[in-house]
Coordinates of C-alpha atoms in Angstrom, one line a residue:
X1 CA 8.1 -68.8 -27.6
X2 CA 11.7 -68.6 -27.0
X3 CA 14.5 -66.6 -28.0
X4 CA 15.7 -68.8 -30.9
X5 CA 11.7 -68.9 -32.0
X6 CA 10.9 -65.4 -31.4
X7 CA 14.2 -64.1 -33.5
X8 CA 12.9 -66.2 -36.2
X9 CA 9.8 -64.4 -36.0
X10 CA 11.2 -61.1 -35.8
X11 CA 13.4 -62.4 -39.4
X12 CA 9.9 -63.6 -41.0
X13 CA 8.1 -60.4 -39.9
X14 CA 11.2 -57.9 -41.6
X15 CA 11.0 -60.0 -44.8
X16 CA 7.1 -59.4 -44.9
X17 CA 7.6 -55.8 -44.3
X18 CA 10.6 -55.2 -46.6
X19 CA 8.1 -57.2 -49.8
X20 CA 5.1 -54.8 -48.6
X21 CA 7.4 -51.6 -49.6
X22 CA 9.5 -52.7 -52.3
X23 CA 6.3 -54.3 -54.3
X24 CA 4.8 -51.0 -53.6
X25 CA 3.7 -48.3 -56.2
X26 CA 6.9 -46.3 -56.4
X27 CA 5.0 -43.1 -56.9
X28 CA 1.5 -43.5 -55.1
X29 CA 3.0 -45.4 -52.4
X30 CA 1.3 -48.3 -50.4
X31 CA -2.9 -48.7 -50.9
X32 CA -4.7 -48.6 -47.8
X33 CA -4.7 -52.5 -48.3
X34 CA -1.0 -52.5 -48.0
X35 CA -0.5 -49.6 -45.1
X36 CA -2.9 -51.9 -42.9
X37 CA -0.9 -55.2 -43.3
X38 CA 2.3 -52.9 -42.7
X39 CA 1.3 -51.7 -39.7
X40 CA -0.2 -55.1 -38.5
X41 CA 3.3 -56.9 -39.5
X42 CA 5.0 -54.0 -37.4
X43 CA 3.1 -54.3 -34.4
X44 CA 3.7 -57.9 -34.4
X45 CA 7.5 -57.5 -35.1
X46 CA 7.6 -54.6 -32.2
X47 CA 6.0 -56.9 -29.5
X48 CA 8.4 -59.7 -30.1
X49 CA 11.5 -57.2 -29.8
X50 CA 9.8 -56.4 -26.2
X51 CA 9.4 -60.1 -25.1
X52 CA 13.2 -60.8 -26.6
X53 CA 14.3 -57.8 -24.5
X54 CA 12.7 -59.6 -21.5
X55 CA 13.7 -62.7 -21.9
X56 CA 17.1 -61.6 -22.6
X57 CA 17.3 -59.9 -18.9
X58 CA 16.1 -63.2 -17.8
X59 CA 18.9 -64.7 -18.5
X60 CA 20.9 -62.1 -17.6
X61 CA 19.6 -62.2 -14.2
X62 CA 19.9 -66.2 -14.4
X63 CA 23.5 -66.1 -15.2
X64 CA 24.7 -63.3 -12.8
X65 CA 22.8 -65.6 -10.1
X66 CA 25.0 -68.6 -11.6
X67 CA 28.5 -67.0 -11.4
X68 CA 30.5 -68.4 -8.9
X69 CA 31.4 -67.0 -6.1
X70 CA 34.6 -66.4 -3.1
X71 CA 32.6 -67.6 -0.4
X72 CA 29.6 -70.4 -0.8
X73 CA 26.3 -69.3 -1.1
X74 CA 24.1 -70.6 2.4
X75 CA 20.5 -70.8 2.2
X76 CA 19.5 -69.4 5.9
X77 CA 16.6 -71.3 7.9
X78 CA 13.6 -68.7 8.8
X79 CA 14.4 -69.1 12.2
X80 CA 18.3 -68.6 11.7
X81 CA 17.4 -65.3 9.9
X82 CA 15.8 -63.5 13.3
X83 CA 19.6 -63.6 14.9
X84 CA 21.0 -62.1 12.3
X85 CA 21.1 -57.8 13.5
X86 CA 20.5 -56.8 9.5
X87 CA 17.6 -59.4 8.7
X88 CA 15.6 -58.1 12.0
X89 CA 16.4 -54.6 11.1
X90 CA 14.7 -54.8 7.9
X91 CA 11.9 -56.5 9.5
X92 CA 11.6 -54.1 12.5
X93 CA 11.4 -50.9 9.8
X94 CA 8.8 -52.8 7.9
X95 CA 6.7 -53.5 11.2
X96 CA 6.7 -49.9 11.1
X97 CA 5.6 -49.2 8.1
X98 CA 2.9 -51.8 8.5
X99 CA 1.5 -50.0 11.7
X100 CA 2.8 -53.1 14.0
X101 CA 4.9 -52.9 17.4
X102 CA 8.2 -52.5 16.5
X103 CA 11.7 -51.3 18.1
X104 CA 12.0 -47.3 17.6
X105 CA 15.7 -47.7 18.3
X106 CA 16.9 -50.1 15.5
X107 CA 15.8 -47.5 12.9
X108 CA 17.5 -44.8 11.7
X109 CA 15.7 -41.8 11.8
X110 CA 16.2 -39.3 8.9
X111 CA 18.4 -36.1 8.9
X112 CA 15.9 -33.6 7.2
X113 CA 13.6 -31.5 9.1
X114 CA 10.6 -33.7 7.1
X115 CA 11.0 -36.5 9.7
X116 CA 10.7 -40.4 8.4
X117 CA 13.1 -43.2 9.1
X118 CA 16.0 -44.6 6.7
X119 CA 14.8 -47.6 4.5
X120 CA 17.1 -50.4 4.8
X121 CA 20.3 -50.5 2.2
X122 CA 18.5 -54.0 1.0
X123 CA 15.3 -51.9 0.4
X124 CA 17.3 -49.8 -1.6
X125 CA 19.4 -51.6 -3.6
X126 CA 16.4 -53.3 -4.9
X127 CA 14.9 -50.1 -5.8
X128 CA 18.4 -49.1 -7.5
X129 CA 18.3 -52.5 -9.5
X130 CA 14.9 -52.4 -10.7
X131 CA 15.0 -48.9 -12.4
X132 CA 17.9 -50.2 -13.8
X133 CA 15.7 -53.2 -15.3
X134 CA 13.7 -50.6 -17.1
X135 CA 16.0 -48.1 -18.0
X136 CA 16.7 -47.1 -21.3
X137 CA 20.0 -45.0 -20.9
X138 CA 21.3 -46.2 -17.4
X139 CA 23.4 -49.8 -19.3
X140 CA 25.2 -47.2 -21.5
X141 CA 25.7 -44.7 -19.5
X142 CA 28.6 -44.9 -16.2
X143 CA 26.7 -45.3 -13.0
X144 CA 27.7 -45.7 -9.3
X145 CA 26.5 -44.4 -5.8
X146 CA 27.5 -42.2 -3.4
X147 CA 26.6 -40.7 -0.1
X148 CA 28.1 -37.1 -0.7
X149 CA 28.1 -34.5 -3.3
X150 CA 30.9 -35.1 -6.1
X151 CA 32.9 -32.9 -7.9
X152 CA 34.0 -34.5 -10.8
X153 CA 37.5 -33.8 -12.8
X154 CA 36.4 -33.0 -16.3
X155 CA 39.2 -33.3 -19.2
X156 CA 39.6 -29.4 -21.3
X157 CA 42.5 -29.2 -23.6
X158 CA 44.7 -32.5 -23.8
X159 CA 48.2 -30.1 -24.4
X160 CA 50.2 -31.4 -27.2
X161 CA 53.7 -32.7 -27.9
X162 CA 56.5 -31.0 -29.8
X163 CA 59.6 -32.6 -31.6
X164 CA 62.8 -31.6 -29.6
X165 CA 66.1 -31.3 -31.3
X166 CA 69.2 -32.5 -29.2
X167 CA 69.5 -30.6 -25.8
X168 CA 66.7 -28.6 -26.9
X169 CA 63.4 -26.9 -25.1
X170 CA 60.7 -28.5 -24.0
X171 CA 57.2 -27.3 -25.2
X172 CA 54.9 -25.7 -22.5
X173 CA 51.6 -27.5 -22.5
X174 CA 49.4 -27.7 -20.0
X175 CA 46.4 -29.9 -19.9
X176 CA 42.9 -27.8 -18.9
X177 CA 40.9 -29.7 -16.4
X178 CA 37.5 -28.5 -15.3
X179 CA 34.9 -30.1 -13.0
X180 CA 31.4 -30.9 -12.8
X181 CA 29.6 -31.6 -10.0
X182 CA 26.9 -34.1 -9.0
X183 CA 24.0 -33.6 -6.5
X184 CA 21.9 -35.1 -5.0
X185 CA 18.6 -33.8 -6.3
X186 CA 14.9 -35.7 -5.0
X187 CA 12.4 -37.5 -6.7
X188 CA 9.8 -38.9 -4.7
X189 CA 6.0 -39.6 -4.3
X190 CA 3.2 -40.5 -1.8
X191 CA 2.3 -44.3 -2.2
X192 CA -1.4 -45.0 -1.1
X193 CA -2.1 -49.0 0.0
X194 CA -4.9 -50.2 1.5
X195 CA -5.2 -51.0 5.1
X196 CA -5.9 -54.4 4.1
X197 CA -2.7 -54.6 2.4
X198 CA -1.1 -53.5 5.1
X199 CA -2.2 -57.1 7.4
X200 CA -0.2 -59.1 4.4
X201 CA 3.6 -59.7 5.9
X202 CA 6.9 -58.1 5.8
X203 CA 7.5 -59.5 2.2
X204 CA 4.1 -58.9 0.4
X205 CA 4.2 -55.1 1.4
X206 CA 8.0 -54.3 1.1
X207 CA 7.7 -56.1 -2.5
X208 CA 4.5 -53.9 -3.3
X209 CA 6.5 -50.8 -2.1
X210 CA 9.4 -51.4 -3.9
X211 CA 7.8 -52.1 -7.1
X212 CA 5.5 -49.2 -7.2
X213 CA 8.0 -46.8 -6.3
X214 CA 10.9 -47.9 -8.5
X215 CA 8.3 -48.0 -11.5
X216 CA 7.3 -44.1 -11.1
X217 CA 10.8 -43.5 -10.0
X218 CA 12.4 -45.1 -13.3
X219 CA 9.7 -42.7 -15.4
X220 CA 10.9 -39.7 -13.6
X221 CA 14.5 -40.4 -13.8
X222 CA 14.6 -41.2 -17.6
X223 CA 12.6 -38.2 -18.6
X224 CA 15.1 -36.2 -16.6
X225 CA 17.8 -38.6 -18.1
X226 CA 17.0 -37.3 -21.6
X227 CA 15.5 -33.8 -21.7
X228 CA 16.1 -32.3 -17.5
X229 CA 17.2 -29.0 -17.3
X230 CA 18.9 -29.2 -14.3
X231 CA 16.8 -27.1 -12.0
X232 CA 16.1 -29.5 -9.1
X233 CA 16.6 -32.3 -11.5
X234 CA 19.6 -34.3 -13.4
X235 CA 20.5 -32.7 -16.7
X236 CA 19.4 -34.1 -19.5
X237 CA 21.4 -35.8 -21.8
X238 CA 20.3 -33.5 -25.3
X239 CA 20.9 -30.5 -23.2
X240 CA 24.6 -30.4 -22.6
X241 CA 25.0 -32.5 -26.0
X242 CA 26.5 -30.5 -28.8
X243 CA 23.9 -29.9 -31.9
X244 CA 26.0 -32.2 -35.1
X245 CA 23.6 -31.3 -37.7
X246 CA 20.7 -29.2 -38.8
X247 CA 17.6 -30.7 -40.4
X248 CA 16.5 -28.5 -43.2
X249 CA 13.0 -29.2 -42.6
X250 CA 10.8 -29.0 -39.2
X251 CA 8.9 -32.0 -40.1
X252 CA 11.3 -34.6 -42.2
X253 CA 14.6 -36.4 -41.7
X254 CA 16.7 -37.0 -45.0
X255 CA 19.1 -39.9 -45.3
X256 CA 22.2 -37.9 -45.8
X257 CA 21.1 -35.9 -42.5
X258 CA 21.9 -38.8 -40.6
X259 CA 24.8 -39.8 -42.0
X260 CA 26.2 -35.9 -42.1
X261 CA 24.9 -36.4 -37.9
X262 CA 27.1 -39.3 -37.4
X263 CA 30.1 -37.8 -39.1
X264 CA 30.2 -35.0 -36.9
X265 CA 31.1 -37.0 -33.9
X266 CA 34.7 -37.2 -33.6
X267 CA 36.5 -40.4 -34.0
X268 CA 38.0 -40.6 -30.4
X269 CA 34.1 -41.6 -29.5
X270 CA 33.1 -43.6 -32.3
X271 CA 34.3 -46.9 -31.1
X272 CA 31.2 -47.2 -28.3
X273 CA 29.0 -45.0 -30.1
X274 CA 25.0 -45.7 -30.3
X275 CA 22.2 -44.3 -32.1
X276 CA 19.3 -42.9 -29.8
X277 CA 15.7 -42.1 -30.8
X278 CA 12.2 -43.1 -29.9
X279 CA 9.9 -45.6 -32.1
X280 CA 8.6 -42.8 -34.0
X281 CA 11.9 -41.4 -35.5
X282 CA 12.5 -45.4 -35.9
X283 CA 9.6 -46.1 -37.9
X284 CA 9.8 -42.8 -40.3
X285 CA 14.1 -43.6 -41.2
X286 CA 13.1 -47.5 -41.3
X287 CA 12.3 -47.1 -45.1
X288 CA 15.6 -45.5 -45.8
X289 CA 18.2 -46.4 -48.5
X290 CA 21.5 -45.7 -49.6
X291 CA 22.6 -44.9 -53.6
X292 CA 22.7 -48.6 -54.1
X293 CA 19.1 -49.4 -53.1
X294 CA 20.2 -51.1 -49.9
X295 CA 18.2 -50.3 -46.6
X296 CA 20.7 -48.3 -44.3
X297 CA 18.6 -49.7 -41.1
X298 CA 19.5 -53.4 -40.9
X299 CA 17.3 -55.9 -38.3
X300 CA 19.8 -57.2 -35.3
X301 CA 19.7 -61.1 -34.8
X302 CA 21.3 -63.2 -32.0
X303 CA 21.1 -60.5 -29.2
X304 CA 22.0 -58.0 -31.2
X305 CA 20.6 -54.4 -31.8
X306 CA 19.5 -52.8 -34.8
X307 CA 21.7 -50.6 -36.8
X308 CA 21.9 -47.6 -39.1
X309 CA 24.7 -47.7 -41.8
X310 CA 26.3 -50.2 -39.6
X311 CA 25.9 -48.4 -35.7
X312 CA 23.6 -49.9 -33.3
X313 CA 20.2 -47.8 -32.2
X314 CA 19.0 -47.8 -28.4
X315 CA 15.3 -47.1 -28.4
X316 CA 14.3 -44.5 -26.2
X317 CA 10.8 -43.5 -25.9
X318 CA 11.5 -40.3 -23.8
X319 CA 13.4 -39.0 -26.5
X320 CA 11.3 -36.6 -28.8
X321 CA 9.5 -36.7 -31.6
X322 CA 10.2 -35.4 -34.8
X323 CA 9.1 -31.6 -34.4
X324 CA 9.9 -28.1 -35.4
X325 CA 13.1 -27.2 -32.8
X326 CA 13.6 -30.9 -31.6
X327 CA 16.3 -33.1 -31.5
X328 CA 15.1 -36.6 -32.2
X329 CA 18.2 -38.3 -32.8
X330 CA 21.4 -38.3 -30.5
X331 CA 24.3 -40.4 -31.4
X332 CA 27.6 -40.8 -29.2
X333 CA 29.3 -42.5 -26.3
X334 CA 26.7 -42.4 -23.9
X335 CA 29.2 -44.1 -21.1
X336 CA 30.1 -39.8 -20.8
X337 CA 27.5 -39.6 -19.5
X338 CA 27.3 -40.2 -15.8
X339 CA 24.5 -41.2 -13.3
X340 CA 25.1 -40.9 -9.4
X341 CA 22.6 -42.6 -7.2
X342 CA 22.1 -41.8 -3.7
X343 CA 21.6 -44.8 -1.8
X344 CA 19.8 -42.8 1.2
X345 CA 16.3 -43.2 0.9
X346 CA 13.4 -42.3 3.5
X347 CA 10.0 -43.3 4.2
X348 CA 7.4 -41.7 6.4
X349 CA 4.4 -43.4 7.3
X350 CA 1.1 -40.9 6.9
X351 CA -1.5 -42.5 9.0
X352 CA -4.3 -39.6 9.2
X353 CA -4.3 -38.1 5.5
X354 CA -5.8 -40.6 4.1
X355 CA -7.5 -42.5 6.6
X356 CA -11.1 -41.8 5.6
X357 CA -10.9 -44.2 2.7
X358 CA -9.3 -46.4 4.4
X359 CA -5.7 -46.0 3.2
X360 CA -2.2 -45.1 4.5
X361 CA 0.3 -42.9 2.5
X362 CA 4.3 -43.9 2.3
X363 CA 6.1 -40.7 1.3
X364 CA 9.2 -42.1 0.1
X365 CA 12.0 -40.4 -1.9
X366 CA 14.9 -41.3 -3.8
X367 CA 17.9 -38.6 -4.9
X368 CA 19.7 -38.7 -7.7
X369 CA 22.0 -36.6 -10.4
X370 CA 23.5 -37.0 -14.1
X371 CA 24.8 -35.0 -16.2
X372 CA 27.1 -35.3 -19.7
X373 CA 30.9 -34.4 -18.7
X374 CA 31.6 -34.0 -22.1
X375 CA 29.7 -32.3 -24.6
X376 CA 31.3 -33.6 -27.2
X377 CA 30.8 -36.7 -26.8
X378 CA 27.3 -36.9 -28.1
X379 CA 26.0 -35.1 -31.0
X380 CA 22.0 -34.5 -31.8
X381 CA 20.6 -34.1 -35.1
X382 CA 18.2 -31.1 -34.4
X383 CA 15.0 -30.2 -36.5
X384 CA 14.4 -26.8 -38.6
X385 CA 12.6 -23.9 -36.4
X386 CA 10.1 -23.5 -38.9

């Protein structure tokens, strides 16, 4: 399907769910008859909001490659390639890694005491890019790299004006500016490929590499992203965020709860404000309604996302359930939230550990921090204790 079909689909799919509740027994609910088709229908409509969401990055992807550019792009000839210093770089570190003759002293060898050679800035670009593909938060949030540890001005009190009568004094008021700063804490893994693998070229392993690592890498980043304490990882997004309202049960999210949630986040932030939760909190505030009998979550169309009493929800499925303590709902101006990447990566090839089953290990890292420079700027709708 495409994305004109599968938004049709995803209209269809809402009307069928919305008939399912409102023809419902008000008081025993939906028969088992009825919760079956429900949850059949809302399967369906979550698998076609997946493939929209891919092929929407598809022609992202398709029109960044289509924007024009200062200089014309050249397609380079294989053989043209092997003069250029960069392109024979990357092929000499991946000769390397492959167990091949290559030149030791067109790598760059690592700083740290753990050994391993530098991957190439293409290799890690690519790794950069793809768990941006599958991040949930990184879009919203402000992200850029760096190749040092940053200490970030953070804005405190603004200072005020004062109404000044002819010749007269000038308030005092100073602004209060704090800082945060951002590391460069490691996340990394050993990668085991076969040595059969290994005999494919430069191209088949680099790609296997890359799309192995950036897959774990994006799962540990986003869990870190949301929930990280910041002890040897980024901190999390709900634990800087300031609590906006108090659930007054453990187990159950009311209506107004929401609404009293989104209030407390002050106007100044409003304007790029989203809705975060996972598919759980989704599905249990789908069925909600305002005093006039009109559903407060309303299905996006056309590329656009769902919304709650008007703001637009970002899925998140490393944000937590609804649970005693837990704050399952964040809303706020996620771009406060900044992500720094480290584009020094390393990779050491481990021929022996692994050798009798015929593998070899890539230990390869990646660092990375985030944190929220301003509390404020999100608010989370936390659950009762008990």
């Amino acid at each position: 399907m495409n994305l004109e079909q599968l938004r049709a689909l995803l209209a269809s799919l809402d009307v069928q769910m919305r008939g399912i509740i409102e023809g419902a027994d008000k008081e025993k609910g939906l028969t088992e008859e009825e919760a079956t088709r429900y949850d059949s229908l809302e399967k369906q409509f979550e698998d076609a909001q997946r493939n929209i969401e891919r092929l929407e990055k598809a022609e992202k992807r398709a029109s960044f490659m289509n924007e024009p550019v200062s200089k014309p792009v050249v397609v380079v000839a294989a053989d043209e390639r092997q003069d250029n210093d960069i392109d024979e770089a990357r092929e000499n570190f991946w000769n390397m890694a492959r167990g091949l003759n290559f030149e030791k002293r067109s790598l760059n060898t690592a700083t740290n005491s753990e050994g391993g050679y530098l991957v190439p800035e293409s290799f890690a670009d690519t790794i950069i890019m793809k768990t941006a593909e599958k991040s949930y938060i990184r879009d919203l949030a402000t992200v850029s790299t760096s190749t040092h540890t940053e200490n970030m001005p953070v804005e405190g009190d603004d200072g005020a004006n004062g109404w000044i009568d002819e010749e007269g004094t000038y308030p005092e008021s100073d602004p209060t500016i704090g800082t945060i700063q951002l590391k460069a804490y490691k996340t990394g893994r050993i990668l085991k490929v076969t040595d059969e693998s290994l005999q494919d070229s430069v191209p088949s392993i680099e790609g296997y590499v890359a799309m192995k690592f950036a897959k774990s890498t994006t799962k540990a980043e986003e869990a870190a992203f949301i929930s990280g304490d910041g002890n040897s990882k980024p901190t999390g997004v709900l634990v800087t965020a300031t609590v906006g309202k108090t659930a007054a049960s453990a187990t159950a999210i009311a209506p107004d709860e929401i609404l009293d949630l989104m209030t407390s986040l002050d106007e100044d932030y409003e304007g790029n404000a989203y809705l975060m939760m996972n598919k759980n909190t989704r599905n249990a505030i789908r069925k909600m309604k305002d005093s006039n009998g009109q559903y407060l979550w309303v299905q996006g169309f056309g590329g656009n996302p769902d919304t709650f009493d008007g703001k637009p929800i970002r899925i998140n499925k490393y944000m937590p359930d609804i649970a005693a303590g837990a704050k399952p709902i964040a809303y706020g101006d996620f771009s406060y939230y900044h992500i720094k990447d480290r584009k020094v990566m390393t990779l050491k090839r481990l021929d022996e550990l692994y050798a009798g089953t015929g593998h070899v290990g890539f230990r390869i890292d990646k660092r990375v921090d985030a944190k929220l420079v301003l509390a404020d700027a999100v608010k989370t709708l936390q659950m009762a204790a008990s």
